Short mmCIF file of C-alpha atoms in Angstrom, two decimals:
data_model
loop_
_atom_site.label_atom_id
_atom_site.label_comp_id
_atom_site.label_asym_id
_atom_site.label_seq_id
_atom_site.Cartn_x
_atom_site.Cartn_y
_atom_site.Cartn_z
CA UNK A 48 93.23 71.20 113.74
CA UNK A 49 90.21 69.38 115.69
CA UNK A 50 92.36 67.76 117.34
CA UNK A 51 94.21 70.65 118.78
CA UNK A 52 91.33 73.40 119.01
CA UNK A 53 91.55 73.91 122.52
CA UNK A 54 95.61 75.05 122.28
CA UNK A 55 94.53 76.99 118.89
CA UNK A 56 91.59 79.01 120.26
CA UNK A 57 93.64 80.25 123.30
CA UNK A 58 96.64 81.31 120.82
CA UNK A 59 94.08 83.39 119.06
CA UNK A 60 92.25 85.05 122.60
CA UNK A 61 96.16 85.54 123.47
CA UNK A 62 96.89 87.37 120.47
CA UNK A 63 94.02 89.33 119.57
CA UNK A 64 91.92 89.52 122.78
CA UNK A 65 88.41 87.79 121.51
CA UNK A 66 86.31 85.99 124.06
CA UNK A 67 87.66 82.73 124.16
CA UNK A 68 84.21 81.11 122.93
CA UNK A 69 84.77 82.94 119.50
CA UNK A 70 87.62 82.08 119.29
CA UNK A 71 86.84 78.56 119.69
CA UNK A 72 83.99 79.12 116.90
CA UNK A 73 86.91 80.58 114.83
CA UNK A 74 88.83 77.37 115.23
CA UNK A 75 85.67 74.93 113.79
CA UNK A 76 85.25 77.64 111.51
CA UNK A 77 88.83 77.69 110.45
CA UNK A 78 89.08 73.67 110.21
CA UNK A 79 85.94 73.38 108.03
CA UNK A 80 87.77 75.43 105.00
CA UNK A 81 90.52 72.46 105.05
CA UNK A 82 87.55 69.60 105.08
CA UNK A 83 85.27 71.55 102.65
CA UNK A 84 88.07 72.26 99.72
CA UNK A 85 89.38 68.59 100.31
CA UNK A 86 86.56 67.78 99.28
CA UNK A 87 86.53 70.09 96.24
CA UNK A 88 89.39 69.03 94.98
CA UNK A 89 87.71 66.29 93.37
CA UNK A 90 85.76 68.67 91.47
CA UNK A 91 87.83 70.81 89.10
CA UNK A 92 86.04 69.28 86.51
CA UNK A 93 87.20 70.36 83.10
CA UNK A 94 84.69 69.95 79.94
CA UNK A 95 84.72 68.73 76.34
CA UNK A 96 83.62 71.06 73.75
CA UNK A 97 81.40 69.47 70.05
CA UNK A 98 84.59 70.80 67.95
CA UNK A 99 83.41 72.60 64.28
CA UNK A 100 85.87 70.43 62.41
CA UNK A 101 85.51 66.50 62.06
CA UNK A 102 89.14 65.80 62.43
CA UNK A 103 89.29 68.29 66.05
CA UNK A 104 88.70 67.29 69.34
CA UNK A 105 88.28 70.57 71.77
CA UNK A 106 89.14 69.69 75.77
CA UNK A 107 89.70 72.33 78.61
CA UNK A 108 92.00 71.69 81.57
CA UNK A 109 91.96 73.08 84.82
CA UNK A 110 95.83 73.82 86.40
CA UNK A 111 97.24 75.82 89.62
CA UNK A 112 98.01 79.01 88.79
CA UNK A 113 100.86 78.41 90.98
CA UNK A 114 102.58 80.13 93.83
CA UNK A 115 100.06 81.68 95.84
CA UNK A 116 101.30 84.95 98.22
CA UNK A 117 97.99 85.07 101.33
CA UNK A 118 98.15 88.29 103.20
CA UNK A 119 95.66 88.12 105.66
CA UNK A 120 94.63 90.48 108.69
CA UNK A 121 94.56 89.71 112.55
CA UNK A 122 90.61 89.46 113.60
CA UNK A 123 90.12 85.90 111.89
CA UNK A 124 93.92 84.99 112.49
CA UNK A 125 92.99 81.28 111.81
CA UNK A 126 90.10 81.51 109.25
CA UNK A 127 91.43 84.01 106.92
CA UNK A 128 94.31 81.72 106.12
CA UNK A 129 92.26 78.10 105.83
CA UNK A 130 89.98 79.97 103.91
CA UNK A 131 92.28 80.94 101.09
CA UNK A 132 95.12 78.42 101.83
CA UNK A 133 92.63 75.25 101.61
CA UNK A 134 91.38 76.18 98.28
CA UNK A 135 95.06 76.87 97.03
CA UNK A 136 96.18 73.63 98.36
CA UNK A 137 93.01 71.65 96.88
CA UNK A 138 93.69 73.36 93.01
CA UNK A 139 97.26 72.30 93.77
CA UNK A 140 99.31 75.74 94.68
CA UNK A 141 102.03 75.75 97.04
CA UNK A 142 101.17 78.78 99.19
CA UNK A 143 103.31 81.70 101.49
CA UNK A 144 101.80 82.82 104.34
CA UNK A 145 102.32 86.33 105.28
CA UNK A 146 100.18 86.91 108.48
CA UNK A 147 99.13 90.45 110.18
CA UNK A 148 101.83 91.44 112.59
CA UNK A 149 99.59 91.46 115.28
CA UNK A 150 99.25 87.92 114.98
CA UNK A 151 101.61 85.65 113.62
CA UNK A 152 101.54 82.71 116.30
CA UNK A 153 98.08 81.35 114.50
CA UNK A 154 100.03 81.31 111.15
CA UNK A 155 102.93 79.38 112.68
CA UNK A 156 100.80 77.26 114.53
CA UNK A 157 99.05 76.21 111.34
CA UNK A 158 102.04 75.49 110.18
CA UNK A 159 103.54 72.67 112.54
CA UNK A 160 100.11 71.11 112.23
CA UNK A 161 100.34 71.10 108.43
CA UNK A 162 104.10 69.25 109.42
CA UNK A 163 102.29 66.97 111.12
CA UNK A 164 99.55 66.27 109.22
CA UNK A 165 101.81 65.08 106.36
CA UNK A 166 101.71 68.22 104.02
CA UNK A 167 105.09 68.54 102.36
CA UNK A 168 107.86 70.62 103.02
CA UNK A 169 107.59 73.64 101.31
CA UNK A 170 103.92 73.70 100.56
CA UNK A 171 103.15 75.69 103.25
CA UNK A 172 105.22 78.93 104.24
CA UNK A 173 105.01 81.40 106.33
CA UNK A 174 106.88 84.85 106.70
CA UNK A 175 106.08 86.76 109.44
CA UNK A 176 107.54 90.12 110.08
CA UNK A 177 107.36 93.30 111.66
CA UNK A 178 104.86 96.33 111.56
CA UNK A 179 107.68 98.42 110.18
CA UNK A 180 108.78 95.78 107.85
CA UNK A 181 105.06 94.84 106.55
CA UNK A 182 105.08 96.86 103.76
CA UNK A 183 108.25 95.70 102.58
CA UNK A 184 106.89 92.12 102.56
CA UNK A 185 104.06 92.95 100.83
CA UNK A 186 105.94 94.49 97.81
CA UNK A 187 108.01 91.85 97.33
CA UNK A 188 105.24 89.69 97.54
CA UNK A 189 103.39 91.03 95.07
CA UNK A 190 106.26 92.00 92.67
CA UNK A 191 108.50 88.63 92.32
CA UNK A 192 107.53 87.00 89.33
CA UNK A 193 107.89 83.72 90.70
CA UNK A 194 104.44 84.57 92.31
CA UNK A 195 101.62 84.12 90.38
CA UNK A 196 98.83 84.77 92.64
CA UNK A 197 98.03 87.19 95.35
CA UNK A 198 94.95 86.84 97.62
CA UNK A 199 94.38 89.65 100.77
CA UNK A 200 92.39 90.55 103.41
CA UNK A 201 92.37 93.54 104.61
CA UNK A 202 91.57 97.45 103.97
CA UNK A 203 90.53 98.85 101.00
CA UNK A 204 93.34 101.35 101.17
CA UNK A 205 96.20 98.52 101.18
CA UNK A 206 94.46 96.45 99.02
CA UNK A 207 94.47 98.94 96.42
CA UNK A 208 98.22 99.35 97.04
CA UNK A 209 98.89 96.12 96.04
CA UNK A 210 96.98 95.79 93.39
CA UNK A 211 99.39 98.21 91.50
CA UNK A 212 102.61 96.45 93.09
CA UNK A 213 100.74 93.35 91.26
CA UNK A 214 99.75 94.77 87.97
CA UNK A 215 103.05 95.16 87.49
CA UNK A 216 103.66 91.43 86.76
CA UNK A 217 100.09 91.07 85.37
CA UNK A 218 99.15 88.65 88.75
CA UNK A 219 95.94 86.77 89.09
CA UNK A 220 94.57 88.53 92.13
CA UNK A 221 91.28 88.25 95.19
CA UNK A 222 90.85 91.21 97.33
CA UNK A 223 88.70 90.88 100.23
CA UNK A 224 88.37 94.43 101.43
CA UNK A 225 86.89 96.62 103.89
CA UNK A 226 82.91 97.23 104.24
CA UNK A 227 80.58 99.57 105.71
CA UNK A 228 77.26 97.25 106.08
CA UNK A 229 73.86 98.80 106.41
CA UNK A 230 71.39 97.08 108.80
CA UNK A 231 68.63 98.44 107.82
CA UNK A 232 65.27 97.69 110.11
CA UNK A 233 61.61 98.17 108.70
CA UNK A 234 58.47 99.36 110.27
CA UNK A 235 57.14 95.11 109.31
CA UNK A 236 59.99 93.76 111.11
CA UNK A 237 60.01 91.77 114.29
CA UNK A 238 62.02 94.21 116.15
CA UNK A 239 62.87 91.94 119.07
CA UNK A 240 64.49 89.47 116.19
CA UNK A 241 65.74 92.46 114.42
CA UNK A 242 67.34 93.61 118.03
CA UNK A 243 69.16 90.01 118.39
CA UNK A 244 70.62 90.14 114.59
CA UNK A 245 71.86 93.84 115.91
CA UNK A 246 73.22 92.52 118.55
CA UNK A 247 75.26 89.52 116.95
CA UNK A 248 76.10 91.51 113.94
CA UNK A 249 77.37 94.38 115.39
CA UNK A 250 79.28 93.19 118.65
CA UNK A 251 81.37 90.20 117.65
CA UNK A 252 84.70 90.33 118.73
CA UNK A 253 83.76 93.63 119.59
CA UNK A 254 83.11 95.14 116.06
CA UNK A 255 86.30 94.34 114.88
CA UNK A 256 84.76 92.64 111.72
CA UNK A 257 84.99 93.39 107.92
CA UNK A 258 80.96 92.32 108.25
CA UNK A 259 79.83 94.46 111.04
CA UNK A 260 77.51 96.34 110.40
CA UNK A 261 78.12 100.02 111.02
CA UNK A 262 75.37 102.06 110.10
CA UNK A 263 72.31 100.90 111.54
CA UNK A 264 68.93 102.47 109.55
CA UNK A 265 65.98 102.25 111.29
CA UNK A 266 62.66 103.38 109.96
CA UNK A 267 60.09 106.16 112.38
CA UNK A 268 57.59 103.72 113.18
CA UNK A 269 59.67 101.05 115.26
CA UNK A 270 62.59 103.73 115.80
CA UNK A 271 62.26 104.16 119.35
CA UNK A 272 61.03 100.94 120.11
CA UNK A 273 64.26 99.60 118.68
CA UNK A 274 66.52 101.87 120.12
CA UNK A 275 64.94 100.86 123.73
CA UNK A 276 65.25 97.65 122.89
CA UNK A 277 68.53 97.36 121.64
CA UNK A 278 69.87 99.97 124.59
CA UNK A 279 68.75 97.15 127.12
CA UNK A 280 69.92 94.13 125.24
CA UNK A 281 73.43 95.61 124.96
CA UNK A 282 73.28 96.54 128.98
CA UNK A 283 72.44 93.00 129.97
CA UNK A 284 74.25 90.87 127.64
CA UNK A 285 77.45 92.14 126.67
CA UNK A 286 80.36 92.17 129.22
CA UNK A 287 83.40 93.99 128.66
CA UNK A 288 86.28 91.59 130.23
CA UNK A 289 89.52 89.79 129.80
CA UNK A 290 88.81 86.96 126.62
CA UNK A 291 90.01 84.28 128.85
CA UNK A 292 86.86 84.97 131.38
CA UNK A 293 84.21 82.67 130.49
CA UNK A 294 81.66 85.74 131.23
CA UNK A 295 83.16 87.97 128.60
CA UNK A 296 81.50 88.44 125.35
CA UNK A 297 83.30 91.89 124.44
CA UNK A 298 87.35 91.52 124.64
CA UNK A 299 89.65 94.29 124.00
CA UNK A 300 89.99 96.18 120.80
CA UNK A 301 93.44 95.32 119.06
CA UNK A 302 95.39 98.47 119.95
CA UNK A 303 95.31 102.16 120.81
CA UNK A 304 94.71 103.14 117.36
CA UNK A 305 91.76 101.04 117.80
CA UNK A 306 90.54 102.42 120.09
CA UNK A 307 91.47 105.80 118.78
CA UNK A 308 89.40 105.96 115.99
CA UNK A 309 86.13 105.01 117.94
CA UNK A 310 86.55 107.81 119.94
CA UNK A 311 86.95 110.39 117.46
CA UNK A 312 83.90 108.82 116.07
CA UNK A 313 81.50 109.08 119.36
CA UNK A 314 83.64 112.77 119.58
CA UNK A 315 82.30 113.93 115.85
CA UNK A 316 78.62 112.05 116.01
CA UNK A 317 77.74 114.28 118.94
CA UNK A 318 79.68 117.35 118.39
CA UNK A 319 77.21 117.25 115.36
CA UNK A 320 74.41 116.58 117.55
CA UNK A 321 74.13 112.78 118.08
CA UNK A 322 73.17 111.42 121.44
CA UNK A 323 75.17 108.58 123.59
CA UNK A 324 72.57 106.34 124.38
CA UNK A 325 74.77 103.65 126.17
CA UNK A 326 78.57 103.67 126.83
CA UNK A 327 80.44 105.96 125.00
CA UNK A 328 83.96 106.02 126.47
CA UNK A 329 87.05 103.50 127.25
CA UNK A 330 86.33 100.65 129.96
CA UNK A 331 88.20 101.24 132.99
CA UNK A 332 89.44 97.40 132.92
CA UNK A 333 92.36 99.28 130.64
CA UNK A 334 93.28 101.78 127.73
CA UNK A 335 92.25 99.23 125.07
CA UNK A 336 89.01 98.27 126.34
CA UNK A 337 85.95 100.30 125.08
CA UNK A 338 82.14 100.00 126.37
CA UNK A 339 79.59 98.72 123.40
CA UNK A 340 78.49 102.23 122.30
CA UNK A 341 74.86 102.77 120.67
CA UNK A 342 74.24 106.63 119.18
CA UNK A 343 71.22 107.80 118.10
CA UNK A 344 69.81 110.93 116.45
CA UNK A 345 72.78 110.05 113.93
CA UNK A 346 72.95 111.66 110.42
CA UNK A 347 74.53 110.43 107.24
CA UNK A 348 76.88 113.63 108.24
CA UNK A 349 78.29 112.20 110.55
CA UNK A 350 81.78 110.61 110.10
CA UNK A 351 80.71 107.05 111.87
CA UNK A 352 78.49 107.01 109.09
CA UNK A 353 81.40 107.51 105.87
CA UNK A 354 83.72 105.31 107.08
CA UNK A 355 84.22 101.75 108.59
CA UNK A 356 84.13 102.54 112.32
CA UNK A 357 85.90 98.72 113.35
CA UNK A 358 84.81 98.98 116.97
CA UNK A 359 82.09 98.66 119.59
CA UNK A 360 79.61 101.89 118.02
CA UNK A 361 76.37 101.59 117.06
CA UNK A 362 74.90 104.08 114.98
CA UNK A 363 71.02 104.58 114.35
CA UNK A 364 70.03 106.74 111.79
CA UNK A 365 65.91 107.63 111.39
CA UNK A 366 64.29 106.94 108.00
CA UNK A 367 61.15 107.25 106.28
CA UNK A 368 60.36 105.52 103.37
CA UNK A 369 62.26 102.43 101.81
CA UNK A 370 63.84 104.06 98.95
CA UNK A 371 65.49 106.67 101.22
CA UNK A 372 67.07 103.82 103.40
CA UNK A 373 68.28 101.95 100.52
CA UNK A 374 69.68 105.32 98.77
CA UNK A 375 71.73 106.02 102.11
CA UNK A 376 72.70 101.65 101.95
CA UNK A 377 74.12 102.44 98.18
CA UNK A 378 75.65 105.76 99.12
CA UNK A 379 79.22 103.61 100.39
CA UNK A 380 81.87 103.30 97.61
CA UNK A 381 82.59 99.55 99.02
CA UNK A 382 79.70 97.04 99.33
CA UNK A 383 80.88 93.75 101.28
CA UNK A 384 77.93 92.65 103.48
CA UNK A 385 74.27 94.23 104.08
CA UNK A 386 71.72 93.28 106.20
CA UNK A 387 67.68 94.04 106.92
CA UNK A 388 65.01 93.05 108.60
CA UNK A 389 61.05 93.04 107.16
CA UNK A 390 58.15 90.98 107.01
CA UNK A 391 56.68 92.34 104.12
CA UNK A 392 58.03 89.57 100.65
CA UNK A 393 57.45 91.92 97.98
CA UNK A 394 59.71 94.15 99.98
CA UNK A 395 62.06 91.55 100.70
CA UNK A 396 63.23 90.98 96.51
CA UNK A 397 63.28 94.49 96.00
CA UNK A 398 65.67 95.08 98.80
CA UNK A 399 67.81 92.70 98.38
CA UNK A 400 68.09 92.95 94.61
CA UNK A 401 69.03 96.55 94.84
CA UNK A 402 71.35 96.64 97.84
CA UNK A 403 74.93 97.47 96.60
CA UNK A 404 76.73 94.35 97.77
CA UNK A 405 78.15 91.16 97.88
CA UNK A 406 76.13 89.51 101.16
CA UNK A 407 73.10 89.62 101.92
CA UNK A 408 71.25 88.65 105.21
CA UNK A 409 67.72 88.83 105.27
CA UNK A 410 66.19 88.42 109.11
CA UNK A 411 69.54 87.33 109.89
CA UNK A 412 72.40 88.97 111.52
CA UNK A 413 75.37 86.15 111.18
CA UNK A 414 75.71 85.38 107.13
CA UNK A 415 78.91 83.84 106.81
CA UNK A 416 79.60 79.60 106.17
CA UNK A 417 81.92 77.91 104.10
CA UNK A 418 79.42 76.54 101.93
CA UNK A 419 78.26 80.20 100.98
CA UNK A 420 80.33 82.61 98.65
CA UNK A 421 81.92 85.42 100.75
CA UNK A 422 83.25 88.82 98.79
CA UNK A 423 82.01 92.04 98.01
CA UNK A 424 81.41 94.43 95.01
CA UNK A 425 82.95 98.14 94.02
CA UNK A 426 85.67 99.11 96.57
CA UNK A 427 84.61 96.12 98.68
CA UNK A 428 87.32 93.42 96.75
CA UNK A 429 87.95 91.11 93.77
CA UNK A 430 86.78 87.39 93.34
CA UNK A 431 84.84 85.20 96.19
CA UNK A 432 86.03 82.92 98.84
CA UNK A 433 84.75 79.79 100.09
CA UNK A 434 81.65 77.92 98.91
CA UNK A 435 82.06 75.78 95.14
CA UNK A 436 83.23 79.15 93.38
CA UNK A 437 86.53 79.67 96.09
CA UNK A 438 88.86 77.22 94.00
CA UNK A 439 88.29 78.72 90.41
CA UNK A 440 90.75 81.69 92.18
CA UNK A 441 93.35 79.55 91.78
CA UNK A 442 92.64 77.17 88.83
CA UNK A 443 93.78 78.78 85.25
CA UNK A 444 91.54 77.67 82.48
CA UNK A 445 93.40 75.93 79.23
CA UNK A 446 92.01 75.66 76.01
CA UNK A 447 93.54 72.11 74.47
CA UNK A 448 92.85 71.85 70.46
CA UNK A 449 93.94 68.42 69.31
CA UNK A 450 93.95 68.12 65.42
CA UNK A 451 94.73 65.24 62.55
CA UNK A 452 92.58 63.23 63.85
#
């Protein structure tokens, strides 16, 4: 994969529009999954247990679970797989690949480099297939019994579809669903740091993250200074553009649908009384292309503020007192990432203790690294990926009692 990165990253700006520089990232990102569960392969350690009988000795193996179906969603069209297909591979699963239909030239490409690289025929497979046919795929995939293990990215809604397709064959499964991630900014913080986290949390690949935050919470005594603030920063730094441009931090959004939603979002935020601070409508470069959008005056109301927005809108909602910001944090039935900015330590435990989900970032706006455990809690997912907890969603655990001795 390093040594193709260049060819890689401009497969993924071609197929899904991100600034070629994230894309890029995505690619280094992507590779270090492979290195990381190589290297964790040589620790599925298993474990001796002090047996109650003298003539017993008690060992526990670790074993693949076995054929691994990855469903995995176009905005990390590299990542997403090497994240779940390196830890399969390292416990010892053969894996298919079914890739969003968005983007399936990543998947493929993945593929002849796993040819080359020497990984054997029929280790790593990949069926891609049509929007009309994808949930088709997906049923099979999770129904054949020769399948033992299902892991997907993607939204809550599908996710919970296939978890019944898989119940019916009892299937070891991860889920790595939608989010709806607070950022929630205190009157302690540094609000020009807090402003930059904003920024980078909100905007990559132009909100088209399960991590992005959506509802921005923002307490009265640094509101308007941070609304200012982040008003200006997303004037001067962002630039709406074709992902190839080197100048281009904001690409397009991945179809009209896309785009669709973020409108009726800006359309229901002020038709309730929210105000368009910045942007606010579709870029004229074409009908996919949206200006970075920051509302304020927003209340909890407000649709932007129920549901996973997956665009280029910022929403700032006023708050008062910590326990009223973390109540409206909680409020979500899914709980992937949440973030916040303070000064204040005491503040800082009690926070992040009582958040509702599965990520944390505390003065930081960026969370996610292989080495770290990625997943979410309620309607947020199943299981963790990554970090030295990734491969245990793959491993089975067996109990060996060996007796007459």
């Amino acid at each position: 994969m390093m040594e193709n990165k260049e060819e890689l990253a401009r497969i993924i700006t071609a197929e899904n529009g991100k600034p070629l520089k994230e894309a890029q990232g995505e690619i280094i990102y992507s590779a270090s999954f492979l290195e990381w569960f190589a290297e964790e392969a040589r620790r599925i350690y298993g474990d001796v247990i002090p047996a109650s009988a003298k003539d017993r000795r008690v060992l526990v193996l670790k074993q693949p679970v076995g054929v691994a179906a990855i469903i995995t969603p176009w905005n990390f069209p590299s990542a997403m797989i090497t994240r779940k297909v390196g830890a399969a591979l390292a416990a010892g699963c053969t894996v298919v690949v079914k890739p969003a239909e968005d983007t399936p030239l990543s998947a493929l490409a993945l593929g002849e480099l796993a040819n080359q690289a020497g990984i054997p025929a029929g280790v790593y497979n990949v069926v891609p297939c049509s929007r009309q046919q994808t949930a088709a795929v997906g049923e099979v995939l999770c129904t054949d019994p020769l399948v033992s293990k299902i892991s997907f990215t993607g939204s809550t809604a599908t996710g919970k579809i296939l978890l019944k397709h898989a119940a019916g064959t009892v299937k070891r499964v991860s889920m790595e669903l939608g989010g709806h991630a607070p950022f929630i900014v205190f009157d302690s913080a540094n609000v020009d740091r807090a402003v930059a986290g904003a920024l980078a949390s909100k905007y990559r690949n132009s909100g088209q993250t399960c991590v992005c935050t959506n509802r921005f919470l923002v307490q009265k005594g640094i509101h308007d200074e941070f609304v200012e603030k982040f008003a200006k920063a997303i004037e001067k730094e962002l630039h709406v553009g074709n992902g190839f441009d080197a100048k281009t931090t904001q690409g397009p959004l991945i179809n009209e649908k896309a785009v669709e939603k973020v409108e009726k979002h800006i359309k229901d935020a002020v038709s309730q009384g929210a105000s368009v601070v910045t942007g606010g409508k579709r870029h004229s470069l074409g009908k996919n292309f949206f200006e970075p959008t920051l509302l304020s005056n927003v209340t909890t109301k407000m649709l932007c503020t129920q549901e996973e927005t997956f665009g280029p809108l910022a929403p700032v909602i006023r708050f008062e007192t910590e326990a009223e910001a973390v109540a409206i944090a909680n409020a979500a039935n899914v709980g992937l990432a949440g973030y916040f900015y303070s000064q204040d330590p005491a503040q800082i435990w009690r926070v992040a203790e009582r958040l509702e989900v599965g990520m944390v970032g505390v003065n930081e706006g960026i969370i996610s690294s292989v080495e770290c455990p990625f997943g979410g809690v309620k309607e947020s997912g199943l299981g963790r990926e990554g970090s030295k907890y990734g491969i245990d969603e793959y491993l089975e655990i067996k109990y060996v009692c060996f007796g007459g001795l």
